[in-house]
PDB file of C-alpha atoms and ligand atoms in Angstrom:
ATOM      1  CA  MET A   1     -44.696 -31.240  75.491  1.00 80.00           C
ATOM      2  CA  THR A   2     -43.579 -28.719  72.660  1.00 94.00           C
ATOM      3  CA  ARG A   3     -40.293 -26.862  73.912  1.00 97.00           C
ATOM      4  CA  SER A   4     -40.105 -23.163  73.609  1.00 98.00           C
ATOM      5  CA  VAL A   5     -36.537 -22.958  71.723  1.00 98.00           C
ATOM      6  CA  LEU A   6     -34.554 -20.106  70.890  1.00 98.00           C
ATOM      7  CA  VAL A   7     -31.557 -19.963  68.124  1.00 98.00           C
ATOM      8  CA  THR A   8     -29.814 -16.544  67.370  1.00 98.00           C
ATOM      9  CA  GLY A   9     -28.861 -15.644  63.935  1.00 97.00           C
ATOM     10  CA  GLY A  10     -31.694 -18.148  62.709  1.00 97.00           C
ATOM     11  CA  ASN A  11     -32.142 -15.490  59.453  1.00 96.00           C
ATOM     12  CA  ARG A  12     -30.061 -17.818  57.212  1.00 95.00           C
ATOM     13  CA  GLY A  13     -26.836 -20.150  57.251  1.00 97.00           C
ATOM     14  CA  ILE A  14     -26.320 -22.708  59.380  1.00 98.00           C
ATOM     15  CA  GLY A  15     -28.699 -21.245  62.054  1.00 98.00           C
ATOM     16  CA  LEU A  16     -31.581 -21.335  60.035  1.00 98.00           C
ATOM     17  CA  ALA A  17     -30.771 -25.002  59.286  1.00 98.00           C
ATOM     18  CA  ILE A  18     -30.976 -25.641  62.825  1.00 98.00           C
ATOM     19  CA  ALA A  19     -34.324 -23.931  63.156  1.00 98.00           C
ATOM     20  CA  ARG A  20     -35.788 -25.457  60.954  1.00 98.00           C
ATOM     21  CA  GLU A  21     -34.578 -29.076  61.988  1.00 98.00           C
ATOM     22  CA  LEU A  22     -36.177 -28.636  65.578  1.00 98.00           C
ATOM     23  CA  GLN A  23     -39.357 -27.353  64.073  1.00 98.00           C
ATOM     24  CA  ALA A  24     -39.538 -30.649  62.368  1.00 97.00           C
ATOM     25  CA  ALA A  25     -38.473 -32.185  65.637  1.00 97.00           C
ATOM     26  CA  GLY A  26     -41.611 -30.577  66.965  1.00 97.00           C
ATOM     27  CA  ASP A  27     -40.629 -27.232  68.663  1.00 98.00           C
ATOM     28  CA  ALA A  28     -41.846 -23.775  69.211  1.00 98.00           C
ATOM     29  CA  VAL A  29     -38.558 -22.503  67.477  1.00 98.00           C
ATOM     30  CA  ALA A  30     -38.337 -18.962  68.002  1.00 98.00           C
ATOM     31  CA  VAL A  31     -35.374 -16.962  65.633  1.00 98.00           C
ATOM     32  CA  THR A  32     -33.299 -14.300  65.968  1.00 97.00           C
ATOM     33  CA  TYR A  33     -32.766 -11.171  63.280  1.00 96.00           C
ATOM     34  CA  ARG A  34     -30.690  -8.568  62.919  1.00 95.00           C
ATOM     35  CA  SER A  35     -30.884  -7.574  59.335  1.00 90.00           C
ATOM     36  CA  GLY A  36     -33.821  -7.829  56.484  1.00 87.00           C
ATOM     37  CA  GLN A  37     -37.076 -10.227  57.344  1.00 90.00           C
ATOM     38  CA  PRO A  38     -37.479 -13.101  59.496  1.00 92.00           C
ATOM     39  CA  PRO A  39     -37.922 -16.623  57.920  1.00 94.00           C
ATOM     40  CA  GLU A  40     -41.734 -17.648  56.830  1.00 94.00           C
ATOM     41  CA  GLY A  41     -42.999 -19.657  59.394  1.00 94.00           C
ATOM     42  CA  LEU A  42     -40.739 -18.974  62.536  1.00 96.00           C
ATOM     43  CA  PHE A  43     -41.942 -16.588  64.813  1.00 97.00           C
ATOM     44  CA  GLY A  44     -38.797 -13.525  64.627  1.00 97.00           C
ATOM     45  CA  VAL A  45     -37.082 -11.367  66.995  1.00 98.00           C
ATOM     46  CA  LYS A  46     -35.347  -8.458  65.198  1.00 97.00           C
ATOM     47  CA  CYS A  47     -31.890  -8.417  68.024  1.00 98.00           C
ATOM     48  CA  ASP A  48     -28.479  -7.845  68.086  1.00 98.00           C
ATOM     49  CA  VAL A  49     -26.726  -9.991  70.400  1.00 98.00           C
ATOM     50  CA  THR A  50     -23.796  -6.703  71.084  1.00 98.00           C
ATOM     51  CA  SER A  51     -26.527  -5.140  72.631  1.00 98.00           C
ATOM     52  CA  TRP A  52     -27.883  -6.941  76.359  1.00 98.00           C
ATOM     53  CA  GLU A  53     -30.905  -4.335  76.156  1.00 98.00           C
ATOM     54  CA  ASP A  54     -32.178  -6.269  72.551  1.00 98.00           C
ATOM     55  CA  VAL A  55     -30.690  -9.436  74.240  1.00 98.00           C
ATOM     56  CA  ASP A  56     -33.292  -8.655  77.259  1.00 98.00           C
ATOM     57  CA  ALA A  57     -35.959  -7.352  75.208  1.00 98.00           C
ATOM     58  CA  ALA A  58     -36.206 -10.715  72.756  1.00 98.00           C
ATOM     59  CA  PHE A  59     -36.384 -13.072  75.970  1.00 98.00           C
ATOM     60  CA  ALA A  60     -39.425 -11.379  76.918  1.00 98.00           C
ATOM     61  CA  LYS A  61     -41.390 -10.908  73.405  1.00 98.00           C
ATOM     62  CA  ILE A  62     -40.355 -15.217  72.936  1.00 98.00           C
ATOM     63  CA  GLU A  63     -41.072 -15.718  76.284  1.00 98.00           C
ATOM     64  CA  ALA A  64     -44.632 -14.278  75.883  1.00 98.00           C
ATOM     65  CA  GLU A  65     -45.020 -15.736  72.663  1.00 97.00           C
ATOM     66  CA  GLN A  66     -44.034 -19.409  73.431  1.00 97.00           C
ATOM     67  CA  GLY A  67     -43.009 -19.869  77.136  1.00 97.00           C
ATOM     68  CA  PRO A  68     -39.420 -19.781  79.060  1.00 98.00           C
ATOM     69  CA  VAL A  69     -36.698 -20.723  76.450  1.00 98.00           C
ATOM     70  CA  GLU A  70     -35.389 -24.842  77.139  1.00 98.00           C
ATOM     71  CA  VAL A  71     -33.040 -24.884  74.213  1.00 98.00           C
ATOM     72  CA  VAL A  72     -30.944 -21.916  73.241  1.00 98.00           C
ATOM     73  CA  VAL A  73     -28.473 -22.739  70.530  1.00 98.00           C
ATOM     74  CA  ALA A  74     -26.064 -19.339  70.047  1.00 98.00           C
ATOM     75  CA  ASN A  75     -25.580 -18.908  66.706  1.00 98.00           C
ATOM     76  CA  ALA A  76     -25.021 -15.676  65.724  1.00 98.00           C
ATOM     77  CA  GLY A  77     -21.656 -14.988  64.714  1.00 98.00           C
ATOM     78  CA  VAL A  78     -19.239 -12.916  62.212  1.00 97.00           C
ATOM     79  CA  THR A  79     -15.598 -12.759  60.870  1.00 97.00           C
ATOM     80  CA  LYS A  80     -13.176  -9.732  60.110  1.00 97.00           C
ATOM     81  CA  ASP A  81     -10.264 -11.706  58.927  1.00 96.00           C
ATOM     82  CA  THR A  82      -7.037 -10.211  58.197  1.00 97.00           C
ATOM     83  CA  LEU A  83      -3.527 -10.791  58.950  1.00 98.00           C
ATOM     84  CA  VAL A  84      -2.609  -9.881  63.067  1.00 98.00           C
ATOM     85  CA  ALA A  85       0.128  -7.664  61.865  1.00 98.00           C
ATOM     86  CA  LEU A  86      -2.654  -5.651  59.904  1.00 98.00           C
ATOM     87  CA  MET A  87      -5.474  -6.544  61.901  1.00 98.00           C
ATOM     88  CA  SER A  88      -6.955  -3.331  64.460  1.00 98.00           C
ATOM     89  CA  GLU A  89      -7.498  -3.427  67.814  1.00 98.00           C
ATOM     90  CA  ASP A  90     -12.210  -2.659  66.730  1.00 98.00           C
ATOM     91  CA  ALA A  91     -11.455  -5.980  64.338  1.00 98.00           C
ATOM     92  CA  PHE A  92     -10.697  -8.413  67.259  1.00 98.00           C
ATOM     93  CA  THR A  93     -12.829  -6.790  70.225  1.00 98.00           C
ATOM     94  CA  SER A  94     -16.029  -6.456  67.245  1.00 98.00           C
ATOM     95  CA  VAL A  95     -16.043 -10.019  66.638  1.00 98.00           C
ATOM     96  CA  ILE A  96     -15.064 -11.119  70.430  1.00 98.00           C
ATOM     97  CA  ASP A  97     -18.361  -8.753  70.970  1.00 98.00           C
ATOM     98  CA  THR A  98     -20.335 -10.508  68.641  1.00 98.00           C
ATOM     99  CA  ASN A  99     -18.984 -14.193  68.773  1.00 98.00           C
ATOM    100  CA  LEU A 100     -17.819 -14.759  72.451  1.00 99.00           C
ATOM    101  CA  THR A 101     -19.781 -12.066  74.851  1.00 99.00           C
ATOM    102  CA  GLY A 102     -22.762 -12.044  72.135  1.00 98.00           C
ATOM    103  CA  SER A 103     -23.335 -15.950  73.036  1.00 99.00           C
ATOM    104  CA  PHE A 104     -22.816 -15.222  76.893  1.00 99.00           C
ATOM    105  CA  ARG A 105     -25.209 -12.348  77.212  1.00 98.00           C
ATOM    106  CA  VAL A 106     -27.603 -15.157  75.097  1.00 98.00           C
ATOM    107  CA  ALA A 107     -26.892 -17.627  77.465  1.00 98.00           C
ATOM    108  CA  LYS A 108     -26.970 -15.829  81.057  1.00 98.00           C
ATOM    109  CA  ARG A 109     -30.358 -14.802  79.867  1.00 98.00           C
ATOM    110  CA  ALA A 110     -31.384 -18.306  79.254  1.00 98.00           C
ATOM    111  CA  VAL A 111     -30.396 -19.484  82.474  1.00 98.00           C
ATOM    112  CA  LYS A 112     -32.165 -16.912  84.489  1.00 94.00           C
ATOM    113  CA  GLY A 113     -35.427 -19.345  83.022  1.00 97.00           C
ATOM    114  CA  MET A 114     -34.054 -21.869  82.680  1.00 98.00           C
ATOM    115  CA  MET A 115     -32.800 -22.327  86.596  1.00 98.00           C
ATOM    116  CA  LYS A 116     -36.445 -21.632  87.365  1.00 98.00           C
ATOM    117  CA  MET A 117     -37.297 -24.704  85.468  1.00 98.00           C
ATOM    118  CA  ARG A 118     -34.575 -26.744  86.423  1.00 98.00           C
ATOM    119  CA  LYS A 119     -33.899 -27.531  82.731  1.00 98.00           C
ATOM    120  CA  GLY A 120     -32.165 -27.184  79.843  1.00 98.00           C
ATOM    121  CA  ARG A 121     -29.626 -27.284  76.835  1.00 98.00           C
ATOM    122  CA  ILE A 122     -27.139 -24.038  75.840  1.00 99.00           C
ATOM    123  CA  ILE A 123     -25.340 -25.151  72.640  1.00 99.00           C
ATOM    124  CA  PHE A 124     -22.830 -22.825  71.083  1.00 99.00           C
ATOM    125  CA  ILE A 125     -21.857 -22.933  67.792  1.00 98.00           C
ATOM    126  CA  SER A 126     -17.737 -22.585  67.700  1.00 98.00           C
ATOM    127  CA  SER A 127     -15.571 -23.444  65.295  1.00 98.00           C
ATOM    128  CA  VAL A 128     -12.868 -26.147  63.879  1.00 97.00           C
ATOM    129  CA  VAL A 129     -11.094 -23.441  63.764  1.00 97.00           C
ATOM    130  CA  GLY A 130     -11.422 -22.429  67.877  1.00 97.00           C
ATOM    131  CA  LEU A 131      -9.307 -25.578  68.182  1.00 96.00           C
ATOM    132  CA  ALA A 132      -6.960 -25.735  65.223  1.00 95.00           C
ATOM    133  CA  GLY A 133      -6.287 -22.317  65.189  1.00 96.00           C
ATOM    134  CA  SER A 134      -6.453 -20.549  61.636  1.00 95.00           C
ATOM    135  CA  GLY A 135      -4.168 -17.917  60.217  1.00 95.00           C
ATOM    136  CA  GLY A 136      -5.749 -14.852  59.335  1.00 96.00           C
ATOM    137  CA  GLN A 137      -8.283 -15.684  61.798  1.00 97.00           C
ATOM    138  CA  VAL A 138      -6.786 -14.395  65.262  1.00 98.00           C
ATOM    139  CA  ASN A 139      -9.779 -12.905  66.445  1.00 98.00           C
ATOM    140  CA  TYR A 140     -12.534 -15.435  65.348  1.00 98.00           C
ATOM    141  CA  ALA A 141     -10.585 -18.348  66.566  1.00 98.00           C
ATOM    142  CA  ALA A 142     -10.193 -16.412  70.062  1.00 98.00           C
ATOM    143  CA  SER A 143     -13.591 -16.202  69.977  1.00 98.00           C
ATOM    144  CA  LYS A 144     -14.592 -19.586  69.009  1.00 98.00           C
ATOM    145  CA  SER A 145     -12.041 -21.293  71.814  1.00 98.00           C
ATOM    146  CA  GLY A 146     -12.859 -18.788  74.432  1.00 98.00           C
ATOM    147  CA  MET A 147     -16.514 -20.764  74.263  1.00 98.00           C
ATOM    148  CA  VAL A 148     -15.154 -24.031  74.853  1.00 98.00           C
ATOM    149  CA  GLY A 149     -14.237 -22.403  78.178  1.00 98.00           C
ATOM    150  CA  MET A 150     -17.506 -20.864  78.689  1.00 98.00           C
ATOM    151  CA  ALA A 151     -19.518 -23.871  77.996  1.00 98.00           C
ATOM    152  CA  ARG A 152     -17.640 -26.167  80.139  1.00 98.00           C
ATOM    153  CA  SER A 153     -17.920 -23.461  83.185  1.00 98.00           C
ATOM    154  CA  MET A 154     -21.839 -23.603  82.670  1.00 98.00           C
ATOM    155  CA  ALA A 155     -21.576 -26.886  82.459  1.00 98.00           C
ATOM    156  CA  ARG A 156     -20.217 -27.277  85.543  1.00 98.00           C
ATOM    157  CA  GLU A 157     -21.881 -24.519  86.780  1.00 98.00           C
ATOM    158  CA  LEU A 158     -25.567 -25.768  85.907  1.00 98.00           C
ATOM    159  CA  GLY A 159     -25.071 -29.185  86.032  1.00 98.00           C
ATOM    160  CA  SER A 160     -27.218 -29.752  89.404  1.00 98.00           C
ATOM    161  CA  ARG A 161     -30.071 -27.781  87.594  1.00 98.00           C
ATOM    162  CA  ASN A 162     -30.507 -30.449  84.688  1.00 98.00           C
ATOM    163  CA  ILE A 163     -28.953 -27.729  82.703  1.00 98.00           C
ATOM    164  CA  THR A 164     -26.163 -28.959  80.287  1.00 98.00           C
ATOM    165  CA  ALA A 165     -23.925 -26.815  77.972  1.00 99.00           C
ATOM    166  CA  ASN A 166     -22.315 -28.329  75.134  1.00 98.00           C
ATOM    167  CA  VAL A 167     -20.442 -26.996  71.681  1.00 98.00           C
ATOM    168  CA  VAL A 168     -20.653 -28.119  68.928  1.00 98.00           C
ATOM    169  CA  ALA A 169     -17.882 -27.762  66.123  1.00 98.00           C
ATOM    170  CA  PRO A 170     -18.592 -27.144  62.290  1.00 98.00           C
ATOM    171  CA  GLY A 171     -15.915 -27.465  59.837  1.00 97.00           C
ATOM    172  CA  PHE A 172     -16.427 -25.957  56.299  1.00 96.00           C
ATOM    173  CA  VAL A 173     -19.499 -25.361  55.664  1.00 97.00           C
ATOM    174  CA  ASN A 174     -22.020 -24.240  52.961  1.00 96.00           C
ATOM    175  CA  THR A 175     -23.201 -20.524  53.934  1.00 96.00           C
ATOM    176  CA  ASP A 176     -22.471 -16.723  52.696  1.00 93.00           C
ATOM    177  CA  MET A 177     -19.774 -16.755  55.185  1.00 91.00           C
ATOM    178  CA  THR A 178     -17.737 -19.308  53.199  1.00 92.00           C
ATOM    179  CA  ALA A 179     -19.235 -17.835  49.769  1.00 92.00           C
ATOM    180  CA  GLU A 180     -17.040 -14.753  50.732  1.00 88.00           C
ATOM    181  CA  LEU A 181     -13.609 -16.927  50.669  1.00 89.00           C
ATOM    182  CA  PRO A 182     -11.722 -16.777  47.202  1.00 91.00           C
ATOM    183  CA  GLU A 183     -12.653 -20.145  45.366  1.00 92.00           C
ATOM    184  CA  LYS A 184      -8.915 -21.109  45.264  1.00 93.00           C
ATOM    185  CA  LEU A 185      -8.792 -21.174  48.957  1.00 91.00           C
ATOM    186  CA  GLN A 186     -11.988 -22.638  49.045  1.00 93.00           C
ATOM    187  CA  GLU A 187     -10.268 -25.406  47.050  1.00 94.00           C
ATOM    188  CA  THR A 188      -7.481 -25.807  48.953  1.00 94.00           C
ATOM    189  CA  ILE A 189      -9.757 -26.415  52.233  1.00 93.00           C
ATOM    190  CA  LYS A 190     -11.719 -29.078  50.725  1.00 96.00           C
ATOM    191  CA  GLN A 191      -8.720 -30.956  49.383  1.00 96.00           C
ATOM    192  CA  ASN A 192      -7.588 -30.981  53.248  1.00 94.00           C
ATOM    193  CA  ILE A 193     -11.152 -32.454  54.624  1.00 97.00           C
ATOM    194  CA  PRO A 194     -10.648 -36.428  54.511  1.00 97.00           C
ATOM    195  CA  LEU A 195     -14.192 -35.966  52.923  1.00 98.00           C
ATOM    196  CA  LYS A 196     -13.512 -33.797  50.823  1.00 97.00           C
ATOM    197  CA  ARG A 197     -16.279 -31.553  50.640  1.00 97.00           C
ATOM    198  CA  GLN A 198     -17.918 -28.732  52.212  1.00 97.00           C
ATOM    199  CA  ALA A 199     -20.861 -29.590  55.035  1.00 98.00           C
ATOM    200  CA  GLU A 200     -24.450 -28.668  54.233  1.00 98.00           C
ATOM    201  CA  PRO A 201     -26.208 -26.601  57.161  1.00 98.00           C
ATOM    202  CA  GLU A 202     -28.264 -29.300  57.505  1.00 98.00           C
ATOM    203  CA  GLU A 203     -25.851 -31.424  58.452  1.00 98.00           C
ATOM    204  CA  ILE A 204     -24.625 -29.469  61.079  1.00 98.00           C
ATOM    205  CA  ALA A 205     -28.347 -28.600  62.241  1.00 98.00           C
ATOM    206  CA  ALA A 206     -28.984 -32.802  62.873  1.00 98.00           C
ATOM    207  CA  VAL A 207     -26.201 -32.584  65.136  1.00 98.00           C
ATOM    208  CA  VAL A 208     -28.089 -29.605  67.230  1.00 98.00           C
ATOM    209  CA  ARG A 209     -30.745 -31.753  67.149  1.00 98.00           C
ATOM    210  CA  PHE A 210     -29.353 -34.614  68.468  1.00 98.00           C
ATOM    211  CA  LEU A 211     -27.523 -32.579  71.783  1.00 98.00           C
ATOM    212  CA  ALA A 212     -31.096 -30.625  72.433  1.00 98.00           C
ATOM    213  CA  SER A 213     -33.238 -34.646  72.646  1.00 98.00           C
ATOM    214  CA  ASP A 214     -33.461 -36.447  75.181  1.00 97.00           C
ATOM    215  CA  ALA A 215     -31.093 -39.114  73.660  1.00 98.00           C
ATOM    216  CA  ALA A 216     -28.469 -36.613  74.885  1.00 98.00           C
ATOM    217  CA  SER A 217     -29.552 -36.300  78.605  1.00 98.00           C
ATOM    218  CA  TYR A 218     -26.143 -37.241  80.180  1.00 98.00           C
ATOM    219  CA  ILE A 219     -23.595 -35.579  77.316  1.00 98.00           C
ATOM    220  CA  THR A 220     -22.416 -31.824  78.650  1.00 98.00           C
ATOM    221  CA  GLY A 221     -19.235 -29.466  78.276  1.00 98.00           C
ATOM    222  CA  ALA A 222     -18.467 -32.023  75.542  1.00 98.00           C
ATOM    223  CA  VAL A 223     -17.379 -30.670  71.849  1.00 98.00           C
ATOM    224  CA  ILE A 224     -18.329 -32.214  68.691  1.00 98.00           C
ATOM    225  CA  PRO A 225     -16.884 -31.829  65.988  1.00 98.00           C
ATOM    226  CA  VAL A 226     -18.849 -31.715  62.712  1.00 98.00           C
ATOM    227  CA  ASP A 227     -16.462 -31.106  60.158  1.00 98.00           C
ATOM    228  CA  GLY A 228     -15.723 -34.031  57.803  1.00 98.00           C
ATOM    229  CA  GLY A 229     -12.507 -34.882  59.761  1.00 97.00           C
ATOM    230  CA  LEU A 230     -11.296 -31.232  59.538  1.00 96.00           C
ATOM    231  CA  GLY A 231      -9.946 -31.287  62.802  1.00 95.00           C
ATOM    232  CA  MET A 232      -9.209 -34.893  63.571  1.00 93.00           C
ATOM    233  CA  GLY A 233      -7.297 -35.119  66.852  1.00 79.00           C
ATOM    234  CA  HIS A 234      -8.143 -31.616  68.897  1.00 72.00           C
TER     235      HIS A 234
HETATM  236  P1  NDP B 301     -24.110 -16.444  58.145  1.00 63.81           P
HETATM  237  O1  NDP B 301     -23.024 -15.436  58.007  1.00 63.81           O
HETATM  238  O2  NDP B 301     -24.559 -16.967  57.133  1.00 63.81           O
HETATM  239  O3  NDP B 301     -25.289 -15.779  59.211  1.00 63.81           O
HETATM  240  C1  NDP B 301     -24.857 -15.419  59.981  1.00 63.81           C
HETATM  241  C2  NDP B 301     -25.939 -15.456  61.262  1.00 63.81           C
HETATM  242  O4  NDP B 301     -25.659 -14.973  62.532  1.00 63.81           O
HETATM  243  C3  NDP B 301     -26.371 -14.246  60.706  1.00 63.81           C
HETATM  244  O5  NDP B 301     -28.027 -14.730  60.543  1.00 63.81           O
HETATM  245  C4  NDP B 301     -26.445 -12.595  60.855  1.00 63.81           C
HETATM  246  O6  NDP B 301     -27.429 -12.099  60.938  1.00 63.81           O
HETATM  247  C5  NDP B 301     -26.185 -13.200  62.177  1.00 63.81           C
HETATM  248  N1  NDP B 301     -25.182 -12.929  63.186  1.00 63.81           N
HETATM  249  C6  NDP B 301     -24.168 -11.920  62.538  1.00 63.81           C
HETATM  250  N2  NDP B 301     -23.426 -10.674  63.567  1.00 63.81           N
HETATM  251  C7  NDP B 301     -25.054 -10.842  64.898  1.00 63.81           C
HETATM  252  C8  NDP B 301     -25.257 -10.167  65.734  1.00 63.81           C
HETATM  253  N3  NDP B 301     -24.207  -8.821  66.112  1.00 63.81           N
HETATM  254  N4  NDP B 301     -26.633 -10.051  66.286  1.00 63.81           N
HETATM  255  C9  NDP B 301     -27.367 -10.832  65.801  1.00 63.81           C
HETATM  256  N5  NDP B 301     -27.316 -11.997  64.837  1.00 63.81           N
HETATM  257  C10 NDP B 301     -25.793 -11.148  63.965  1.00 63.81           C
HETATM  258  O7  NDP B 301     -23.015 -17.607  58.570  1.00 63.81           O
HETATM  259  P2  NDP B 301     -23.376 -19.050  59.231  1.00 63.81           P
HETATM  260  O8  NDP B 301     -24.517 -19.656  59.058  1.00 63.81           O
HETATM  261  O9  NDP B 301     -22.202 -19.689  58.036  1.00 63.81           O
HETATM  262  O10 NDP B 301     -22.643 -19.226  60.695  1.00 63.81           O
HETATM  263  C11 NDP B 301     -23.700 -19.470  61.565  1.00 63.81           C
HETATM  264  C12 NDP B 301     -22.294 -19.489  62.708  1.00 63.81           C
HETATM  265  O11 NDP B 301     -21.360 -20.663  62.544  1.00 63.81           O
HETATM  266  C13 NDP B 301     -21.568 -19.120  62.666  1.00 63.81           C
HETATM  267  O12 NDP B 301     -20.936 -18.310  64.298  1.00 63.81           O
HETATM  268  C14 NDP B 301     -19.901 -19.320  62.584  1.00 63.81           C
HETATM  269  O13 NDP B 301     -18.944 -18.497  63.134  1.00 63.81           O
HETATM  270  C15 NDP B 301     -20.594 -20.054  62.821  1.00 63.81           C
HETATM  271  N6  NDP B 301     -19.579 -21.543  61.676  1.00 63.81           N
HETATM  272  C16 NDP B 301     -20.055 -21.453  60.694  1.00 63.81           C
HETATM  273  C17 NDP B 301     -18.678 -21.909  59.384  1.00 63.81           C
HETATM  274  C18 NDP B 301     -18.902 -22.182  58.202  1.00 63.81           C
HETATM  275  O14 NDP B 301     -17.794 -22.591  57.636  1.00 63.81           O
HETATM  276  N7  NDP B 301     -20.058 -21.368  57.686  1.00 63.81           N
HETATM  277  C19 NDP B 301     -18.131 -23.317  60.127  1.00 63.81           C
HETATM  278  C20 NDP B 301     -17.734 -23.040  61.579  1.00 63.81           C
HETATM  279  C21 NDP B 301     -18.975 -22.036  62.349  1.00 63.81           C
HETATM  280  P3  NDP B 301     -27.748 -10.822  59.606  1.00 63.81           P
HETATM  281  O15 NDP B 301     -28.724 -11.956  58.480  1.00 63.81           O
HETATM  282  O16 NDP B 301     -28.611 -10.408  59.811  1.00 63.81           O
HETATM  283  O17 NDP B 301     -26.233 -10.270  59.409  1.00 63.81           O
END
């Protein structure tokens, strides 16, 4: 049966690749977008994940269009990089509000329907830096490691309802987010990656497709690195 799927921040980058991959797998896929236009061929709902009202309204629209959400991918995220001594409180709290609290809002709203259905897959897009840390990214790393504790707590809380919660931790992926980095820094990062290259968004999407599939029915509370070996050991 066709499943109802939601990918937040699915209008570009990793989120769009995930949405297309799950659509190719046969799911009915909705994406949220915050700015611009929804991508062609996907059901798009405008939603800022920093607003509970937006998240709640987006779910209501998606439920009406394609039924209760069975697979949710919390992907929307931002960076506001700077050194800790220079980081404003707003730069810290706004990144947490989008990446961590935003993912909480989305997962919380999804769980409502999943509990009734007695099935569901919650997938959080974290980052290698959530576990390894990263100079200049105290806010971002905190938001991404917070997802691990959140997912594992949900895994414990919701396992008896046949709902899994897992984390994907990408490394250095070819999207707008990394294109902003100075070229020299991009080269240095690549040299530290055993596979010596960036990932393409589709390589992250393939793992999300697996976690959402029947093949992953016994995986919950896991953190799956997709980082070319960058974070090995965490
Ligand atoms: P992009 O910057 O390309 O896309 C970010 C997406 O998040 C956009 O769709 C954006 O919407 C959306 N978004 C941002 N803020 C909000 C908000 N407040 N409400 C709703 N949507 C929002 O990023 P990537 O595709 O590179 O990253 C996707 C995820 O993967 C992020 O969580 C990121 O942290 C994570 N990640 C990325 C890595 C990389 O190397 N690129 C590595 C590890 C993790 P809009 O278009 O409207 O701005």
